[in-house]
Amino acid sequence: MSASHGASHDALWTIGELAERAGVTVKSVRFYSDGGLLPEAARSGGGHRRYAPEALERLRLIRSLRALDLPLPEVRRVLEAGDAADRVLEDAVAGRLRAVGDELRALRWREAALRLVRECPPAELAGRLRLIGALDTPPSTAPLARFWRAWLPARMPAPAAAAFLDVAVPQPPDEPEPAQVLAFARLHAMTTAPCPVGRQPQPEVHRVTGADGAARLYAGLAEAYEIAGPQVRRAREPHPGEALDAYVAAYASAYGGRDTRQFRRLLAARLAAEPRLTRYWELTAVVRTAPGSAPEPTPGHADDWLRAALERDNAGRGA
């Protein structure tokens, strides 16, 4: 506005005076003015900028928002929000907090990767560098999810597939140890390596039962794994019982059969012939286990335990 509509020219400050009062450079004041964040009150006869005293508080607010690393578009939204400024500022701060959290996770991952390289035996250095170099920072779980989607039945109901992926795909830890970085890098390499036959091997049960049967199977297996979990944690020897009964029932439901002695013998033979992902689950356990904690049993560990229990049950009954 012109001086005739507000303060007189005598009450206005030059750009240098405003910069001095605010403790910033003239270049900064000019930058915010040119960007429309700091309006001028008037121009002198020679075309020089003049600012009203209230520009000082506005400039201080801009500096505070920038000190929080809020981007200029967010600063502009706060300044132009009027009565809604508090809400807009809250949203902007929340968004920046999320971004800083992502940056911190990336830095922690990079730190653990650097420690992994520093502690690496010379003979393994080249291989580890290749593994780490193939990852984003922090790494994405998308390749692992794609691997399992190729493994699962193509028409498996979305809720059942999502529930399985939640269990099967480990999230990169926020504060990883070098061993967890290495384990995740190996999982990435394993799940992105070309399949020799051009596609992931499918368990026989997927082909035989179809999508609906597979959904019933995975729901039943999840229950069996949960029951077997305490036995696996306590390192109990595999044995028949409630967990094995739930395990066999899951397969019987998928195949449309009944839990009989003959079915248990046939199931053991089928499972022995199916592709295994033992190494995947071993690495998953490393990724998911916090330093100093006992490893939580993965579905792979529970499945191994239950298969062994089935073999023992068959052998004990003279199968």
Coordinates of C-alpha atoms in Angstrom, one line a residue:
M1 CA 0.0 0.0 0.0
S2 CA 1.1 3.6 -0.4
A3 CA 2.1 5.8 2.5
S4 CA -1.1 7.8 2.1
H5 CA -3.2 4.7 3.1
G6 CA -1.2 3.8 6.2
A7 CA 1.9 4.9 8.1
S8 CA 3.8 7.9 6.9
H9 CA 7.1 7.4 5.2
D10 CA 8.8 8.6 8.4
A11 CA 7.3 5.6 10.2
L12 CA 8.4 3.1 7.6
W13 CA 11.7 1.2 7.6
T14 CA 14.1 0.7 4.8
I15 CA 15.1 -2.8 3.8
G16 CA 18.4 -2.4 5.7
E17 CA 16.6 -1.2 8.8
L18 CA 14.2 -4.1 8.8
A19 CA 17.1 -6.6 8.2
E20 CA 19.1 -5.1 11.1
R21 CA 16.2 -5.3 13.5
A22 CA 15.4 -8.8 12.5
G23 CA 19.0 -10.0 12.6
V24 CA 19.0 -11.2 9.0
T25 CA 20.7 -10.1 5.8
V26 CA 19.3 -7.7 3.3
K27 CA 19.5 -10.5 0.8
S28 CA 17.1 -12.6 2.9
V29 CA 14.5 -9.8 3.3
R30 CA 14.7 -9.2 -0.5
F31 CA 14.2 -13.0 -1.1
Y32 CA 11.1 -13.2 1.0
S33 CA 9.7 -10.0 -0.4
D34 CA 10.2 -11.1 -4.0
G35 CA 8.5 -14.4 -3.1
G36 CA 5.4 -12.6 -1.8
L37 CA 5.9 -13.7 1.8
L38 CA 6.8 -10.3 3.1
P39 CA 4.7 -7.5 1.6
E40 CA 6.1 -4.0 1.3
A41 CA 4.2 -1.1 2.8
A42 CA 5.4 1.3 0.1
R43 CA 8.2 2.4 -2.2
S44 CA 10.2 5.5 -1.9
G45 CA 10.4 8.2 -4.6
G46 CA 13.5 6.4 -5.9
G47 CA 11.7 3.0 -5.9
H48 CA 13.3 1.7 -2.7
R49 CA 11.3 -0.7 -0.6
R50 CA 9.7 0.5 2.6
Y51 CA 8.3 -1.8 5.4
A52 CA 5.8 -1.1 8.2
P53 CA 6.8 -2.2 11.8
E54 CA 4.5 -5.2 11.7
A55 CA 6.7 -6.6 9.0
L56 CA 9.2 -7.3 11.7
E57 CA 6.9 -9.9 13.5
R58 CA 6.0 -11.4 10.1
L59 CA 9.7 -11.8 9.2
R60 CA 10.5 -13.3 12.6
L61 CA 7.7 -15.8 12.1
I62 CA 9.0 -16.7 8.7
R63 CA 12.5 -17.3 10.2
S64 CA 11.0 -19.5 12.9
L65 CA 9.1 -21.6 10.4
R66 CA 12.2 -21.9 8.2
A67 CA 14.2 -22.9 11.2
L68 CA 11.9 -25.9 11.5
D69 CA 12.8 -26.7 7.9
L70 CA 9.3 -26.1 6.7
P71 CA 9.4 -25.7 2.9
L72 CA 8.4 -22.3 1.5
P73 CA 5.0 -23.5 0.2
E74 CA 4.1 -24.6 3.7
V75 CA 5.3 -21.3 5.2
R76 CA 3.1 -19.5 2.7
R77 CA 0.1 -21.6 3.7
V78 CA 0.6 -20.7 7.4
L79 CA 1.0 -17.0 6.7
E80 CA -2.1 -16.9 4.5
A81 CA -4.3 -19.0 6.7
G82 CA -5.7 -16.2 8.8
D83 CA -7.8 -17.6 11.6
A84 CA -6.9 -21.1 10.6
A85 CA -3.2 -20.5 11.0
D86 CA -2.9 -22.7 14.1
R87 CA -4.5 -25.7 12.4
V88 CA -2.5 -25.2 9.2
L89 CA 0.8 -24.9 11.3
E90 CA -0.1 -28.1 13.2
D91 CA -0.6 -30.0 9.9
A92 CA 2.7 -28.6 8.5
V93 CA 4.6 -29.6 11.6
A94 CA 3.1 -33.1 11.6
G95 CA 4.1 -33.5 7.9
R96 CA 7.7 -32.4 8.6
L97 CA 7.9 -34.7 11.6
R98 CA 7.1 -37.6 9.3
A99 CA 9.7 -36.5 6.8
V100 CA 12.3 -36.1 9.5
G101 CA 11.5 -39.6 10.8
D102 CA 12.0 -41.0 7.3
E103 CA 15.3 -39.2 7.1
L104 CA 16.4 -40.5 10.5
R105 CA 15.5 -44.1 9.5
A106 CA 17.6 -43.7 6.3
L107 CA 20.5 -42.4 8.3
R108 CA 20.4 -45.2 10.8
W109 CA 20.2 -47.7 8.0
R110 CA 23.2 -46.1 6.3
E111 CA 25.1 -46.1 9.5
A112 CA 24.5 -49.8 10.1
A113 CA 25.5 -50.6 6.5
L114 CA 28.7 -48.6 6.9
R115 CA 29.5 -50.6 10.1
L116 CA 28.7 -53.8 8.2
V117 CA 31.3 -52.9 5.6
R118 CA 33.9 -51.8 8.2
E119 CA 33.5 -55.1 10.1
C120 CA 33.6 -57.3 7.0
P121 CA 36.4 -59.8 6.4
P122 CA 38.4 -58.7 3.3
A123 CA 37.5 -61.8 1.3
E124 CA 33.7 -61.0 1.7
L125 CA 33.9 -57.3 1.0
A126 CA 33.1 -57.3 -2.7
G127 CA 30.1 -59.6 -2.2
R128 CA 28.7 -57.5 0.6
L129 CA 29.1 -54.3 -1.3
R130 CA 27.1 -55.8 -4.2
L131 CA 24.3 -56.9 -1.8
I132 CA 24.1 -53.5 -0.1
G133 CA 24.4 -51.6 -3.4
A134 CA 21.3 -53.2 -4.7
L135 CA 19.1 -51.8 -1.8
D136 CA 17.5 -48.4 -1.4
T137 CA 18.1 -46.5 1.8
P138 CA 16.1 -47.5 3.8
P139 CA 15.2 -50.5 1.7
S140 CA 11.8 -51.2 0.1
T141 CA 9.8 -54.3 0.9
A142 CA 8.2 -54.3 -2.5
P143 CA 10.5 -57.0 -4.1
L144 CA 9.7 -59.4 -1.2
A145 CA 6.0 -58.7 -1.6
R146 CA 6.2 -59.4 -5.3
F147 CA 8.0 -62.7 -4.6
W148 CA 5.2 -63.9 -2.4
R149 CA 2.5 -62.7 -4.7
A150 CA 4.1 -64.9 -7.4
W151 CA 4.1 -67.8 -4.9
L152 CA 0.5 -67.4 -3.7
P153 CA -2.4 -68.5 -5.9
A154 CA -3.2 -65.9 -8.5
R155 CA -6.9 -65.6 -7.5
M156 CA -6.4 -65.9 -3.8
P157 CA -8.9 -63.5 -2.0
A158 CA -7.2 -60.2 -1.3
P159 CA -7.8 -60.2 2.5
A160 CA -6.2 -63.6 2.8
A161 CA -3.3 -62.6 0.7
A162 CA -2.8 -59.4 2.6
A163 CA -2.9 -61.2 5.9
F164 CA -0.2 -63.6 4.7
L165 CA 2.0 -60.8 3.4
D166 CA 1.8 -59.1 6.8
V167 CA 3.4 -62.2 8.3
A168 CA 5.8 -63.1 5.5
V169 CA 7.3 -59.8 4.6
P170 CA 9.6 -58.4 7.3
Q171 CA 9.8 -54.6 7.7
P172 CA 13.3 -53.1 7.9
P173 CA 14.0 -52.2 11.5
D174 CA 14.1 -48.5 12.4
E175 CA 17.4 -48.9 14.2
P176 CA 19.1 -51.9 12.5
E177 CA 22.2 -53.7 13.5
P178 CA 24.8 -54.7 10.8
A179 CA 23.6 -58.3 10.9
Q180 CA 20.0 -57.2 10.1
V181 CA 21.2 -55.1 7.2
L182 CA 23.0 -58.1 5.8
A183 CA 20.0 -60.4 6.3
F184 CA 17.7 -58.0 4.6
A185 CA 20.1 -57.5 1.7
R186 CA 20.3 -61.3 1.3
L187 CA 16.5 -61.5 1.3
H188 CA 16.4 -58.9 -1.4
A189 CA 18.9 -60.8 -3.5
M190 CA 17.0 -64.1 -3.0
T191 CA 13.7 -62.7 -4.0
T192 CA 14.9 -60.7 -7.0
A193 CA 17.1 -63.5 -8.5
P194 CA 15.8 -64.9 -11.8
C195 CA 14.0 -68.2 -11.3
P196 CA 15.6 -71.0 -13.3
V197 CA 12.4 -72.1 -14.8
G198 CA 11.1 -68.6 -15.4
R199 CA 8.6 -68.5 -12.6
Q200 CA 8.4 -69.2 -8.9
P201 CA 7.7 -72.9 -8.1
Q202 CA 4.2 -73.3 -6.8
P203 CA 3.3 -75.7 -4.0
E204 CA 1.2 -78.6 -5.2
V205 CA -1.6 -77.6 -2.9
H206 CA -2.1 -74.3 -4.8
R207 CA -2.6 -76.1 -8.0
V208 CA -4.9 -78.8 -6.6
T209 CA -7.1 -76.7 -4.4
G210 CA -7.4 -73.4 -6.3
A211 CA -7.7 -69.9 -4.8
D212 CA -10.6 -70.7 -2.4
G213 CA -8.9 -73.8 -1.0
A214 CA -5.6 -72.0 -0.6
A215 CA -7.4 -69.2 1.3
R216 CA -8.8 -71.8 3.7
L217 CA -5.4 -73.4 3.9
Y218 CA -3.5 -70.2 4.9
A219 CA -6.2 -69.3 7.5
G220 CA -5.9 -72.7 9.1
L221 CA -2.1 -72.7 8.9
A222 CA -2.0 -69.3 10.7
E223 CA -4.0 -70.8 13.5
A224 CA -1.7 -73.9 13.7
Y225 CA 1.4 -71.7 13.7
E226 CA 0.0 -69.6 16.6
I227 CA -0.7 -72.7 18.6
A228 CA 2.8 -74.1 17.8
G229 CA 4.5 -70.8 18.6
P230 CA 5.0 -71.4 22.3
Q231 CA 6.4 -74.9 21.7
V232 CA 8.9 -73.5 19.2
R233 CA 9.9 -70.7 21.5
R234 CA 10.6 -73.1 24.3
A235 CA 12.5 -75.4 21.9
R236 CA 10.2 -78.3 22.7
E237 CA 10.7 -81.5 20.6
P238 CA 8.1 -81.8 17.8
H239 CA 5.2 -83.9 19.0
P240 CA 1.5 -84.7 18.1
G241 CA -1.1 -82.6 19.8
E242 CA -3.4 -79.6 19.3
A243 CA -1.0 -77.7 17.0
L244 CA -0.5 -80.7 14.7
D245 CA -4.3 -81.4 14.6
A246 CA -4.9 -77.8 13.5
Y247 CA -2.1 -78.1 10.9
V248 CA -3.5 -81.3 9.4
A249 CA -7.1 -79.9 9.6
A250 CA -6.0 -76.9 7.5
Y251 CA -4.7 -79.2 4.7
A252 CA -7.7 -81.5 5.0
S253 CA -10.0 -78.5 4.5
A254 CA -8.1 -77.2 1.5
Y255 CA -8.1 -80.7 -0.1
G256 CA -11.8 -81.3 0.8
G257 CA -10.8 -84.4 2.8
R258 CA -10.8 -85.6 6.4
D259 CA -8.1 -86.0 9.0
T260 CA -7.5 -89.7 8.8
R261 CA -4.4 -91.9 9.3
Q262 CA -4.2 -92.4 5.6
F263 CA -4.5 -88.7 4.9
R264 CA -1.7 -87.9 7.4
R265 CA 0.6 -90.4 5.5
L266 CA -0.3 -88.9 2.1
L267 CA 0.1 -85.3 3.5
A268 CA 3.6 -86.1 4.8
A269 CA 4.7 -87.4 1.4
R270 CA 3.2 -84.4 -0.4
L271 CA 4.9 -81.9 2.0
A272 CA 8.3 -83.6 1.6
A273 CA 8.1 -83.1 -2.1
E274 CA 7.1 -79.4 -2.0
P275 CA 9.6 -76.6 -2.5
R276 CA 11.0 -75.2 0.8
L277 CA 11.9 -71.7 1.8
T278 CA 14.0 -72.5 4.8
R279 CA 16.7 -69.9 4.1
Y280 CA 14.1 -67.2 3.6
W281 CA 12.6 -67.7 7.0
E282 CA 16.0 -67.9 8.7
L283 CA 16.9 -64.5 7.3
T284 CA 13.5 -63.1 8.2
A285 CA 14.1 -64.2 11.8
V286 CA 17.3 -62.2 11.8
V287 CA 15.7 -59.1 10.4
R288 CA 12.8 -59.2 12.9
T289 CA 14.9 -60.0 16.1
A290 CA 15.9 -57.0 18.1
P291 CA 19.5 -57.1 19.4
G292 CA 19.7 -59.1 22.6
S293 CA 16.3 -60.6 22.2
A294 CA 15.3 -64.2 21.6
P295 CA 14.2 -64.8 18.0
E296 CA 10.5 -64.9 17.5
P297 CA 9.4 -68.1 15.6
T298 CA 8.5 -67.3 12.0
P299 CA 5.9 -69.3 10.0
G300 CA 8.8 -71.2 8.5
H301 CA 10.0 -72.3 11.9
A302 CA 6.5 -73.3 13.0
D303 CA 6.0 -75.2 9.7
D304 CA 9.3 -77.0 10.1
W305 CA 8.3 -78.0 13.7
L306 CA 4.8 -79.1 12.5
R307 CA 6.2 -81.2 9.6
A308 CA 8.6 -82.9 12.0
A309 CA 5.7 -83.5 14.4
L310 CA 3.7 -85.1 11.5
E311 CA 6.6 -87.4 10.6
R312 CA 7.0 -88.4 14.3
D313 CA 3.2 -89.0 14.6
N314 CA 3.2 -91.2 11.5
A315 CA 6.3 -93.1 12.6
G316 CA 4.8 -93.6 16.1
R317 CA 1.7 -95.2 14.6
G318 CA 3.7 -97.5 12.3
A319 CA 3.1 -95.6 9.1

